[in-house]
Amino acid sequence: MCDLNKLIDIYFSDINISESNITEKDEIKYFKGNYNDFFHGFLIPNQPCIIQNVTDQWKCKDVWVCGKGPNIAYLRERYGDALVTVADCSQRYFNSQLKTYTKFKEFADYWENLIEKNYPLSETRLYLKDWHFVKDFPEDIVFKVPPEFSCDWLNEYFTSQKHLNDDYKFVYMGPKGTWTPFHVDVFTSYSWSVNICGEKKWILLPPEEENKLKDQFGNLPYDLTHLENLIHFSDKQNIKFKIVIQKAGDAIFIPSGWYHEVWNMSDTISINHNWVNACNIDKMWLSMKISFEEVKKEISQFKNSMDDWEDHCQLLLQSCFGMNFKVHGNWILSINQLQYDLMKVEEILNIFLSYPDVKSRKFLSI
Ligand SMILES: O=C(O)CCC(=O)C(=O)O
Ligand SMILES: [Fe+2]
C-alpha cells in the first residue's frame, strides 16, 4: 500500500475511533429493482444509494481500461489534443482547488510518470475534472445513461439549446490520492457518478448536517479529513454521515443538497452527471431564490441610483448561482399568459397520457 493511502486510512480510522460520539453512521443501500422502486425509494425521499454492475455493456469499460487501471496509452492516442481542466489537489483556491488548462496528452504523461515512480508523496496530485467529454466527442458513444438517471431536464435543456454550448455531463480522471473538497453540487442538483475503473471513498452528509460543521464565521470546512476538521467532526454530537466505498462498475446516486467530499483510493476514471427533474426542481428553485435574495441584499444600496439595477441582479445571480431567470427577448410576457400556458400544457399532457397508444407505452422508451 502506498504511503498516501496509509495516510488516508489513518485519517479515516480516526473517524472510527470517535464513532461513539456519532449517533448515526448508517450504511448505504444497494439498489436493484425497477424504476418505480427507485423513484419511491430514492428520488422522492432524497436518499443516496449504489447500483452495481452498471458498466457491463459500456464500451469505455473495455477500451479505456487495461487490467484494473486506466489504459493511458489508448486515451492519449485518441484524445491527446483535447483541452482539459486539471486541478492541483494540494493547492486551495477559495473553496476549491487551483485549476489549469492543458492538453490531455500532458496529463497522460504526468499520470504515466507518477505510476512509473510509484506515486511519490513529493509529487503533486493532479486531477482531471469536469471534462465535457460528451460535448467534445459526440461521436464517441462509450456509455449509456443508466435508466434510473434518465429523467434529466437539465441536460435535455442544454442538448436542445445547442447555441449555449454547455452541459453537465463530465468525465473525471485521477491517480490515487486525488480528491474533491467538501461541497454541495451546483443548483442543488442531483448527481450520479459511475466508476469505469478504480475506487472512490465518499463522505456524505444529509442536508442541514453541514451546519454543525460551520466555524464561528459560518464557514464550512474545506477538507473533512484534515486533522483539525476530523477532531471537530468527531467532537460534535449527532452528526449524521455516511462513508461509502464506490467500486469499479458501481454507480452512486447523490441526492439534492447532500454535502460530500470524495477521495480516489486508486487510479480512477469516472463519469459524473448533474441532473434535475420534477423530484428535485423545488429544491433547485429554493436555492436559486436564496441566492437571488442574497444578491439583492448585497447591492441594495444602489437600487435607487441605478437604472438597470434589476439587470445587474440577474447578472450577479448568473455568476454566483450559474443560472438566472431573465428571459431574453424583446417582449415582457404577461403573468396571465404564462399562467394560461402552464394550465394548457397540463391539460394537453393529460390528454396525451390518456391516448391509448401512449397509455400502452408502445412509443415510449428510455
Ligand atoms: O469524483 C469526484 O472527485 C467528485 C464528484 C462529485 O463531487 C460529484 O459527482 O458530485
Ligand atoms: Fe459533487
mmCIF file of C-alpha atoms and ligand atoms in Angstrom:
data_model
loop_
_atom_site.group_PDB
_atom_site.id
_atom_site.type_symbol
_atom_site.label_atom_id
_atom_site.label_comp_id
_atom_site.label_asym_id
_atom_site.label_seq_id
_atom_site.Cartn_x
_atom_site.Cartn_y
_atom_site.Cartn_z
ATOM 1 C CA MET A 1 0.000 0.000 0.000
ATOM 2 C CA CYS A 2 1.400 3.429 -0.866
ATOM 3 C CA ASP A 3 2.158 5.987 1.822
ATOM 4 C CA LEU A 4 -0.632 8.301 0.822
ATOM 5 C CA ASN A 5 -3.203 5.547 1.106
ATOM 6 C CA LYS A 6 -1.834 4.731 4.545
ATOM 7 C CA LEU A 7 -2.263 8.354 5.493
ATOM 8 C CA ILE A 8 -5.814 8.415 4.212
ATOM 9 C CA ASP A 9 -6.557 5.232 6.136
ATOM 10 C CA ILE A 10 -5.190 6.772 9.327
ATOM 11 C CA TYR A 11 -7.415 9.803 8.840
ATOM 12 C CA PHE A 12 -10.484 7.686 8.376
ATOM 13 C CA SER A 13 -9.641 5.280 11.159
ATOM 14 C CA ASP A 14 -9.588 8.364 13.420
ATOM 15 C CA ILE A 15 -13.219 8.884 12.499
ATOM 16 C CA ASN A 16 -13.906 5.342 13.595
ATOM 17 C CA ILE A 17 -12.141 5.778 16.940
ATOM 18 C CA SER A 18 -14.512 8.585 17.863
ATOM 19 C CA GLU A 19 -17.512 6.798 16.468
ATOM 20 C CA SER A 20 -19.204 6.645 19.868
ATOM 21 C CA ASN A 21 -19.779 10.395 19.587
ATOM 22 C CA ILE A 22 -21.622 9.996 16.352
ATOM 23 C CA THR A 23 -25.104 8.684 16.681
ATOM 24 C CA GLU A 24 -25.729 7.779 13.076
ATOM 25 C CA LYS A 25 -23.331 6.287 10.589
ATOM 26 C CA ASP A 26 -25.720 4.104 8.710
ATOM 27 C CA GLU A 27 -24.866 2.005 5.725
ATOM 28 C CA ILE A 28 -25.504 2.902 2.133
ATOM 29 C CA LYS A 29 -28.271 0.924 0.449
ATOM 30 C CA TYR A 30 -27.529 -1.201 -2.624
ATOM 31 C CA PHE A 31 -30.371 -0.772 -5.106
ATOM 32 C CA LYS A 32 -31.640 -3.398 -7.511
ATOM 33 C CA GLY A 33 -35.141 -3.067 -8.874
ATOM 34 C CA ASN A 34 -37.382 -1.314 -11.355
ATOM 35 C CA TYR A 35 -37.720 2.399 -11.993
ATOM 36 C CA ASN A 36 -40.775 2.671 -9.776
ATOM 37 C CA ASP A 37 -38.799 1.260 -6.834
ATOM 38 C CA PHE A 38 -36.001 3.738 -7.467
ATOM 39 C CA PHE A 39 -38.455 6.635 -7.771
ATOM 40 C CA HIS A 40 -40.198 5.905 -4.465
ATOM 41 C CA GLY A 41 -37.178 4.521 -2.615
ATOM 42 C CA PHE A 42 -34.526 7.116 -3.500
ATOM 43 C CA LEU A 43 -35.563 10.025 -5.758
ATOM 44 C CA ILE A 44 -38.558 11.136 -3.714
ATOM 45 C CA PRO A 45 -37.078 10.524 -0.220
ATOM 46 C CA ASN A 46 -33.789 12.087 -1.465
ATOM 47 C CA GLN A 47 -31.640 9.186 -0.221
ATOM 48 C CA PRO A 48 -28.303 8.013 -1.676
ATOM 49 C CA CYS A 49 -27.648 4.512 -2.982
ATOM 50 C CA ILE A 50 -25.280 2.384 -5.018
ATOM 51 C CA ILE A 51 -26.295 0.483 -8.144
ATOM 52 C CA GLN A 52 -23.847 -2.267 -9.100
ATOM 53 C CA ASN A 53 -22.644 -3.624 -12.460
ATOM 54 C CA VAL A 54 -23.708 -0.568 -14.402
ATOM 55 C CA THR A 55 -20.776 -0.649 -16.859
ATOM 56 C CA ASP A 56 -21.186 -4.261 -18.062
ATOM 57 C CA GLN A 57 -22.267 -3.178 -21.570
ATOM 58 C CA TRP A 58 -20.272 0.067 -21.726
ATOM 59 C CA LYS A 59 -17.588 0.414 -24.392
ATOM 60 C CA CYS A 60 -15.384 2.621 -22.196
ATOM 61 C CA LYS A 61 -15.116 -0.206 -19.681
ATOM 62 C CA ASP A 62 -13.239 -2.172 -22.352
ATOM 63 C CA VAL A 63 -11.275 0.454 -24.267
ATOM 64 C CA TRP A 64 -10.430 2.978 -21.521
ATOM 65 C CA VAL A 65 -9.294 0.298 -19.088
ATOM 66 C CA CYS A 66 -6.332 -2.053 -19.055
ATOM 67 C CA GLY A 67 -6.397 -4.657 -16.289
ATOM 68 C CA LYS A 68 -7.764 -2.805 -13.257
ATOM 69 C CA GLY A 69 -6.305 0.579 -14.215
ATOM 70 C CA PRO A 70 -6.648 3.202 -16.938
ATOM 71 C CA ASN A 71 -5.439 2.481 -20.466
ATOM 72 C CA ILE A 72 -3.415 5.671 -20.620
ATOM 73 C CA ALA A 73 -1.745 4.831 -23.957
ATOM 74 C CA TYR A 74 -5.152 4.392 -25.651
ATOM 75 C CA LEU A 75 -6.566 7.545 -24.089
ATOM 76 C CA ARG A 76 -3.520 9.608 -25.125
ATOM 77 C CA GLU A 77 -3.658 8.295 -28.674
ATOM 78 C CA ARG A 78 -7.355 9.097 -29.053
ATOM 79 C CA TYR A 79 -7.836 12.277 -27.008
ATOM 80 C CA GLY A 80 -4.250 13.637 -26.774
ATOM 81 C CA ASP A 81 -5.047 17.055 -28.254
ATOM 82 C CA ALA A 82 -8.259 17.664 -26.286
ATOM 83 C CA LEU A 83 -8.148 20.627 -23.905
ATOM 84 C CA VAL A 84 -8.918 19.587 -20.330
ATOM 85 C CA THR A 85 -9.144 21.180 -16.883
ATOM 86 C CA VAL A 86 -6.687 19.843 -14.332
ATOM 87 C CA ALA A 87 -6.854 20.598 -10.595
ATOM 88 C CA ASP A 88 -3.792 20.623 -8.355
ATOM 89 C CA CYS A 89 -5.153 18.802 -5.302
ATOM 90 C CA SER A 90 -2.591 20.342 -2.963
ATOM 91 C CA GLN A 91 -3.405 23.953 -3.852
ATOM 92 C CA ARG A 92 -6.514 25.526 -2.432
ATOM 93 C CA TYR A 93 -8.212 28.262 -4.444
ATOM 94 C CA PHE A 94 -11.058 29.790 -2.399
ATOM 95 C CA ASN A 95 -13.282 26.778 -1.622
ATOM 96 C CA SER A 96 -11.963 24.721 -4.493
ATOM 97 C CA GLN A 97 -8.634 23.658 -5.985
ATOM 98 C CA LEU A 98 -6.341 25.607 -8.286
ATOM 99 C CA LYS A 99 -7.132 24.650 -11.872
ATOM 100 C CA THR A 100 -5.247 24.986 -15.148
ATOM 101 C CA TYR A 101 -5.987 24.073 -18.761
ATOM 102 C CA THR A 102 -3.781 21.647 -20.561
ATOM 103 C CA LYS A 103 -3.808 19.187 -23.431
ATOM 104 C CA PHE A 104 -4.897 15.708 -22.440
ATOM 105 C CA LYS A 105 -1.543 14.281 -23.559
ATOM 106 C CA GLU A 106 0.295 16.419 -20.941
ATOM 107 C CA PHE A 107 -1.920 14.997 -18.227
ATOM 108 C CA ALA A 108 -1.447 11.459 -19.611
ATOM 109 C CA ASP A 109 2.348 11.892 -19.494
ATOM 110 C CA TYR A 110 2.143 13.108 -15.879
ATOM 111 C CA TRP A 111 -0.093 10.196 -14.862
ATOM 112 C CA GLU A 112 2.067 7.545 -16.532
ATOM 113 C CA ASN A 113 5.158 9.044 -14.938
ATOM 114 C CA LEU A 114 3.563 9.077 -11.473
ATOM 115 C CA ILE A 115 2.650 5.378 -11.770
ATOM 116 C CA GLU A 116 6.147 4.519 -13.008
ATOM 117 C CA LYS A 117 7.701 6.276 -9.988
ATOM 118 C CA ASN A 118 5.252 4.510 -7.634
ATOM 119 C CA TYR A 119 3.334 7.611 -6.525
ATOM 120 C CA PRO A 120 5.985 9.503 -4.516
ATOM 121 C CA LEU A 121 4.372 11.744 -1.892
ATOM 122 C CA SER A 122 6.626 14.597 -3.002
ATOM 123 C CA GLU A 123 4.826 14.732 -6.377
ATOM 124 C CA THR A 124 1.725 16.894 -6.757
ATOM 125 C CA ARG A 125 -1.563 15.106 -7.256
ATOM 126 C CA LEU A 126 -3.210 16.339 -10.449
ATOM 127 C CA TYR A 127 -6.877 15.573 -11.070
ATOM 128 C CA LEU A 128 -8.596 15.945 -14.458
ATOM 129 C CA LYS A 129 -12.064 17.289 -13.671
ATOM 130 C CA ASP A 130 -15.259 18.430 -15.313
ATOM 131 C CA TRP A 131 -14.261 17.301 -18.807
ATOM 132 C CA HIS A 132 -17.282 17.862 -21.075
ATOM 133 C CA PHE A 133 -16.468 14.637 -22.855
ATOM 134 C CA VAL A 134 -19.885 14.032 -24.496
ATOM 135 C CA LYS A 135 -19.911 17.581 -25.868
ATOM 136 C CA ASP A 136 -16.295 17.378 -27.066
ATOM 137 C CA PHE A 137 -16.610 13.896 -28.628
ATOM 138 C CA PRO A 138 -20.290 13.441 -29.566
ATOM 139 C CA GLU A 139 -19.442 10.594 -31.975
ATOM 140 C CA ASP A 140 -17.699 8.603 -29.265
ATOM 141 C CA ILE A 141 -20.612 6.789 -27.660
ATOM 142 C CA VAL A 142 -18.807 4.930 -24.891
ATOM 143 C CA PHE A 143 -21.515 4.733 -22.202
ATOM 144 C CA LYS A 144 -25.277 4.838 -21.761
ATOM 145 C CA VAL A 145 -27.019 6.804 -19.002
ATOM 146 C CA PRO A 146 -28.496 4.239 -16.563
ATOM 147 C CA PRO A 147 -32.342 4.232 -16.753
ATOM 148 C CA GLU A 148 -32.610 5.308 -13.086
ATOM 149 C CA PHE A 149 -30.923 8.642 -14.000
ATOM 150 C CA SER A 150 -32.521 9.179 -17.376
ATOM 151 C CA CYS A 151 -35.200 11.738 -16.465
ATOM 152 C CA ASP A 152 -32.843 14.685 -16.692
ATOM 153 C CA TRP A 153 -34.323 18.102 -17.540
ATOM 154 C CA LEU A 154 -31.017 19.887 -17.031
ATOM 155 C CA ASN A 155 -29.077 18.091 -19.760
ATOM 156 C CA GLU A 156 -32.138 17.777 -22.017
ATOM 157 C CA TYR A 157 -32.332 21.571 -21.920
ATOM 158 C CA PHE A 158 -28.683 22.043 -22.872
ATOM 159 C CA THR A 159 -28.881 19.357 -25.576
ATOM 160 C CA SER A 160 -31.830 21.187 -27.134
ATOM 161 C CA GLN A 161 -30.194 24.642 -26.832
ATOM 162 C CA LYS A 162 -27.096 23.914 -28.928
ATOM 163 C CA HIS A 163 -26.070 27.583 -29.097
ATOM 164 C CA LEU A 164 -25.434 27.588 -25.334
ATOM 165 C CA ASN A 165 -22.673 25.023 -25.938
ATOM 166 C CA ASP A 166 -22.847 23.681 -22.391
ATOM 167 C CA ASP A 167 -23.934 20.649 -20.404
ATOM 168 C CA TYR A 168 -23.484 18.956 -17.035
ATOM 169 C CA LYS A 169 -22.006 15.679 -18.276
ATOM 170 C CA PHE A 170 -18.449 15.179 -17.102
ATOM 171 C CA VAL A 171 -15.554 12.755 -17.079
ATOM 172 C CA TYR A 172 -13.118 12.687 -14.120
ATOM 173 C CA MET A 173 -9.708 11.004 -14.187
ATOM 174 C CA GLY A 174 -7.139 10.945 -11.433
ATOM 175 C CA PRO A 175 -4.403 8.910 -9.774
ATOM 176 C CA LYS A 176 -4.864 7.562 -6.263
ATOM 177 C CA GLY A 177 -4.739 10.296 -3.659
ATOM 178 C CA THR A 178 -6.582 12.849 -5.825
ATOM 179 C CA TRP A 179 -9.683 14.260 -4.215
ATOM 180 C CA THR A 180 -12.561 16.731 -4.341
ATOM 181 C CA PRO A 181 -13.092 19.105 -1.389
ATOM 182 C CA PHE A 182 -16.270 19.243 0.726
ATOM 183 C CA HIS A 183 -19.066 20.802 -1.350
ATOM 184 C CA VAL A 184 -22.681 20.634 -2.422
ATOM 185 C CA ASP A 185 -23.478 20.313 -6.124
ATOM 186 C CA VAL A 186 -24.364 23.131 -8.475
ATOM 187 C CA PHE A 187 -28.057 24.238 -8.400
ATOM 188 C CA THR A 188 -28.604 21.795 -5.505
ATOM 189 C CA SER A 189 -28.909 19.263 -8.320
ATOM 190 C CA TYR A 190 -28.694 15.502 -8.034
ATOM 191 C CA SER A 191 -25.502 13.916 -9.234
ATOM 192 C CA TRP A 192 -24.647 10.433 -10.324
ATOM 193 C CA SER A 193 -21.194 9.006 -10.756
ATOM 194 C CA VAL A 194 -20.034 5.711 -12.260
ATOM 195 C CA ASN A 195 -16.513 4.337 -11.849
ATOM 196 C CA ILE A 196 -15.142 2.973 -15.120
ATOM 197 C CA CYS A 197 -12.091 1.792 -13.207
ATOM 198 C CA GLY A 198 -10.781 2.394 -9.691
ATOM 199 C CA GLU A 199 -12.360 3.091 -6.326
ATOM 200 C CA LYS A 200 -13.690 6.229 -4.634
ATOM 201 C CA LYS A 201 -14.366 6.949 -0.993
ATOM 202 C CA TRP A 202 -17.299 9.295 -0.397
ATOM 203 C CA ILE A 203 -18.173 11.109 2.830
ATOM 204 C CA LEU A 204 -21.827 12.117 2.583
ATOM 205 C CA LEU A 205 -23.807 14.388 4.914
ATOM 206 C CA PRO A 206 -27.598 14.684 4.685
ATOM 207 C CA PRO A 207 -28.940 18.235 4.059
ATOM 208 C CA GLU A 208 -28.545 20.629 7.037
ATOM 209 C CA GLU A 209 -25.988 18.370 8.812
ATOM 210 C CA GLU A 210 -23.229 20.525 7.284
ATOM 211 C CA ASN A 211 -24.405 23.395 9.521
ATOM 212 C CA LYS A 212 -22.985 21.539 12.531
ATOM 213 C CA LEU A 213 -19.529 21.799 10.939
ATOM 214 C CA LYS A 214 -19.540 25.557 10.445
ATOM 215 C CA ASP A 215 -16.937 27.656 12.281
ATOM 216 C CA GLN A 216 -17.744 30.830 14.235
ATOM 217 C CA PHE A 217 -17.884 32.833 10.979
ATOM 218 C CA GLY A 218 -20.265 30.399 9.338
ATOM 219 C CA ASN A 219 -17.586 28.902 7.080
ATOM 220 C CA LEU A 220 -17.696 25.239 6.171
ATOM 221 C CA PRO A 221 -14.548 23.092 6.298
ATOM 222 C CA TYR A 222 -12.610 22.704 3.065
ATOM 223 C CA ASP A 223 -11.381 19.195 3.848
ATOM 224 C CA LEU A 224 -13.124 16.865 6.298
ATOM 225 C CA THR A 225 -10.135 14.544 6.519
ATOM 226 C CA HIS A 226 -7.811 17.333 7.631
ATOM 227 C CA LEU A 227 -6.787 16.588 11.192
ATOM 228 C CA GLU A 228 -8.377 19.614 12.908
ATOM 229 C CA ASN A 229 -11.586 19.115 10.990
ATOM 230 C CA LEU A 230 -11.600 15.479 11.941
ATOM 231 C CA ILE A 231 -11.426 16.380 15.593
ATOM 232 C CA HIS A 232 -14.138 18.975 15.076
ATOM 233 C CA PHE A 233 -16.119 16.459 13.047
ATOM 234 C CA SER A 234 -15.967 13.744 15.678
ATOM 235 C CA ASP A 235 -16.303 16.056 18.706
ATOM 236 C CA LYS A 236 -19.658 17.325 17.587
ATOM 237 C CA GLN A 237 -22.537 15.191 18.720
ATOM 238 C CA ASN A 238 -25.149 13.702 16.472
ATOM 239 C CA ILE A 239 -23.580 14.426 13.124
ATOM 240 C CA LYS A 240 -25.203 12.133 10.632
ATOM 241 C CA PHE A 241 -22.953 10.976 7.824
ATOM 242 C CA LYS A 242 -22.150 8.045 5.575
ATOM 243 C CA ILE A 243 -18.794 6.783 4.355
ATOM 244 C CA VAL A 244 -19.241 4.911 1.120
ATOM 245 C CA ILE A 245 -16.801 2.920 -0.981
ATOM 246 C CA GLN A 246 -17.715 3.033 -4.663
ATOM 247 C CA LYS A 247 -16.045 0.272 -6.654
ATOM 248 C CA ALA A 248 -15.418 -0.127 -10.398
ATOM 249 C CA GLY A 249 -18.738 -0.638 -12.177
ATOM 250 C CA ASP A 250 -20.719 0.959 -9.314
ATOM 251 C CA ALA A 251 -22.999 3.941 -9.812
ATOM 252 C CA ILE A 252 -23.548 6.180 -6.805
ATOM 253 C CA PHE A 253 -26.633 8.386 -6.556
ATOM 254 C CA ILE A 254 -26.006 11.650 -4.664
ATOM 255 C CA PRO A 255 -29.297 13.298 -3.705
ATOM 256 C CA SER A 256 -30.005 17.046 -3.713
ATOM 257 C CA GLY A 257 -28.334 19.153 -1.050
ATOM 258 C CA TRP A 258 -26.138 16.355 0.375
ATOM 259 C CA TYR A 259 -22.651 17.788 1.019
ATOM 260 C CA HIS A 260 -19.835 15.454 0.086
ATOM 261 C CA GLU A 261 -16.076 15.004 -0.133
ATOM 262 C CA VAL A 262 -14.547 12.430 -2.462
ATOM 263 C CA TRP A 263 -11.188 10.603 -2.499
ATOM 264 C CA ASN A 264 -9.794 8.413 -5.265
ATOM 265 C CA MET A 265 -8.381 5.399 -3.421
ATOM 266 C CA SER A 266 -6.791 4.039 -6.611
ATOM 267 C CA ASP A 267 -6.327 5.308 -10.169
ATOM 268 C CA THR A 268 -9.877 6.148 -11.141
ATOM 269 C CA ILE A 269 -11.881 7.152 -14.197
ATOM 270 C CA SER A 270 -15.481 8.131 -13.626
ATOM 271 C CA ILE A 271 -18.456 9.599 -15.446
ATOM 272 C CA ASN A 272 -20.356 12.189 -13.419
ATOM 273 C CA HIS A 273 -23.563 13.979 -14.367
ATOM 274 C CA ASN A 274 -25.550 16.649 -12.568
ATOM 275 C CA TRP A 275 -29.286 16.381 -13.155
ATOM 276 C CA VAL A 276 -32.634 17.829 -12.216
ATOM 277 C CA ASN A 277 -36.184 16.658 -12.699
ATOM 278 C CA ALA A 278 -39.632 17.047 -11.119
ATOM 279 C CA CYS A 279 -38.433 15.292 -7.952
ATOM 280 C CA ASN A 280 -35.838 17.945 -7.038
ATOM 281 C CA ILE A 281 -36.860 21.037 -9.029
ATOM 282 C CA ASP A 282 -38.397 22.536 -5.861
ATOM 283 C CA LYS A 283 -35.008 22.265 -4.107
ATOM 284 C CA MET A 284 -33.334 23.932 -7.067
ATOM 285 C CA TRP A 285 -35.826 26.802 -7.036
ATOM 286 C CA LEU A 286 -35.368 27.246 -3.270
ATOM 287 C CA SER A 287 -31.601 27.558 -3.562
ATOM 288 C CA MET A 288 -31.961 29.896 -6.546
ATOM 289 C CA LYS A 289 -34.350 32.068 -4.555
ATOM 290 C CA ILE A 290 -31.928 32.194 -1.606
ATOM 291 C CA SER A 291 -29.067 33.215 -3.949
ATOM 292 C CA PHE A 292 -31.292 35.879 -5.523
ATOM 293 C CA GLU A 293 -32.238 37.321 -2.120
ATOM 294 C CA GLU A 294 -28.531 37.449 -1.186
ATOM 295 C CA VAL A 295 -27.635 39.208 -4.447
ATOM 296 C CA LYS A 296 -30.405 41.802 -3.978
ATOM 297 C CA LYS A 297 -29.259 42.450 -0.403
ATOM 298 C CA GLU A 298 -25.626 42.750 -1.499
ATOM 299 C CA ILE A 299 -26.319 45.623 -3.938
ATOM 300 C CA SER A 300 -29.425 47.060 -2.290
ATOM 301 C CA GLN A 301 -27.703 50.431 -1.650
ATOM 302 C CA PHE A 302 -27.554 51.070 -5.429
ATOM 303 C CA LYS A 303 -31.210 50.282 -6.063
ATOM 304 C CA ASN A 304 -32.347 53.883 -6.412
ATOM 305 C CA SER A 305 -29.276 55.231 -8.158
ATOM 306 C CA MET A 306 -29.019 52.629 -10.924
ATOM 307 C CA ASP A 307 -31.321 52.468 -13.951
ATOM 308 C CA ASP A 308 -30.544 48.827 -14.671
ATOM 309 C CA TRP A 309 -30.372 47.529 -11.078
ATOM 310 C CA GLU A 310 -32.625 44.550 -11.892
ATOM 311 C CA ASP A 311 -30.403 43.560 -14.813
ATOM 312 C CA HIS A 312 -27.366 43.706 -12.555
ATOM 313 C CA CYS A 313 -29.088 41.459 -10.036
ATOM 314 C CA GLN A 314 -29.683 38.904 -12.781
ATOM 315 C CA LEU A 315 -26.082 39.221 -13.970
ATOM 316 C CA LEU A 316 -24.792 38.589 -10.457
ATOM 317 C CA LEU A 317 -27.232 35.722 -9.983
ATOM 318 C CA GLN A 318 -25.881 34.133 -13.172
ATOM 319 C CA SER A 319 -22.304 34.410 -11.942
ATOM 320 C CA CYS A 320 -22.866 33.176 -8.365
ATOM 321 C CA PHE A 321 -25.624 30.592 -8.938
ATOM 322 C CA GLY A 322 -24.839 29.631 -12.550
ATOM 323 C CA MET A 323 -28.312 30.463 -13.818
ATOM 324 C CA ASN A 324 -30.814 33.337 -13.608
ATOM 325 C CA PHE A 325 -34.428 33.981 -14.556
ATOM 326 C CA LYS A 326 -34.027 36.771 -17.037
ATOM 327 C CA VAL A 327 -35.965 35.898 -20.163
ATOM 328 C CA HIS A 328 -34.137 37.248 -23.204
ATOM 329 C CA GLY A 329 -36.215 38.802 -25.959
ATOM 330 C CA ASN A 330 -37.995 41.981 -26.907
ATOM 331 C CA TRP A 331 -41.224 41.428 -25.030
ATOM 332 C CA ILE A 332 -42.193 41.016 -21.440
ATOM 333 C CA LEU A 333 -44.708 38.180 -21.159
ATOM 334 C CA SER A 334 -47.761 38.851 -19.026
ATOM 335 C CA ILE A 335 -48.335 36.725 -15.930
ATOM 336 C CA ASN A 336 -51.787 35.863 -17.254
ATOM 337 C CA GLN A 337 -50.314 34.484 -20.471
ATOM 338 C CA LEU A 338 -47.740 32.442 -18.515
ATOM 339 C CA GLN A 339 -50.394 31.015 -16.212
ATOM 340 C CA TYR A 340 -52.631 30.178 -19.164
ATOM 341 C CA ASP A 341 -49.703 28.486 -20.968
ATOM 342 C CA LEU A 342 -48.940 26.307 -17.940
ATOM 343 C CA MET A 343 -52.580 25.355 -17.481
ATOM 344 C CA LYS A 344 -52.818 24.427 -21.172
ATOM 345 C CA VAL A 345 -49.589 22.373 -21.035
ATOM 346 C CA GLU A 346 -51.002 20.392 -18.094
ATOM 347 C CA GLU A 347 -54.323 19.893 -19.886
ATOM 348 C CA ILE A 348 -52.781 18.726 -23.151
ATOM 349 C CA LEU A 349 -50.277 16.445 -21.410
ATOM 350 C CA ASN A 350 -53.127 14.743 -19.576
ATOM 351 C CA ILE A 351 -54.956 14.237 -22.869
ATOM 352 C CA PHE A 352 -51.715 12.897 -24.382
ATOM 353 C CA LEU A 353 -51.186 10.482 -21.477
ATOM 354 C CA SER A 354 -54.697 9.097 -21.751
ATOM 355 C CA TYR A 355 -54.377 8.429 -25.531
ATOM 356 C CA PRO A 356 -54.491 4.602 -25.854
ATOM 357 C CA ASP A 357 -51.247 4.199 -27.844
ATOM 358 C CA VAL A 358 -49.405 6.334 -25.322
ATOM 359 C CA LYS A 359 -51.073 4.631 -22.354
ATOM 360 C CA SER A 360 -49.895 1.264 -23.635
ATOM 361 C CA ARG A 361 -46.422 2.882 -23.839
ATOM 362 C CA LYS A 362 -45.861 1.491 -27.346
ATOM 363 C CA PHE A 363 -43.850 4.549 -28.345
ATOM 364 C CA LEU A 364 -42.247 5.409 -25.056
ATOM 365 C CA SER A 365 -38.850 4.015 -24.266
ATOM 366 C CA ILE A 366 -35.809 5.288 -22.424
HETATM 367 O O1 LIG B 1 -15.465 12.233 -8.052
HETATM 368 C C1 LIG B 1 -15.149 13.312 -7.570
HETATM 369 O O2 LIG B 1 -13.977 13.619 -7.305
HETATM 370 C C2 LIG B 1 -16.205 14.338 -7.254
HETATM 371 C C3 LIG B 1 -17.529 14.010 -7.816
HETATM 372 C C4 LIG B 1 -18.636 14.839 -7.295
HETATM 373 O O3 LIG B 1 -18.484 15.687 -6.476
HETATM 374 C C5 LIG B 1 -19.990 14.579 -7.817
HETATM 375 O O4 LIG B 1 -20.188 13.716 -8.701
HETATM 376 O O5 LIG B 1 -20.933 15.224 -7.347
HETATM 377 FE FE FE B 2 -20.292 16.836 -6.160
#
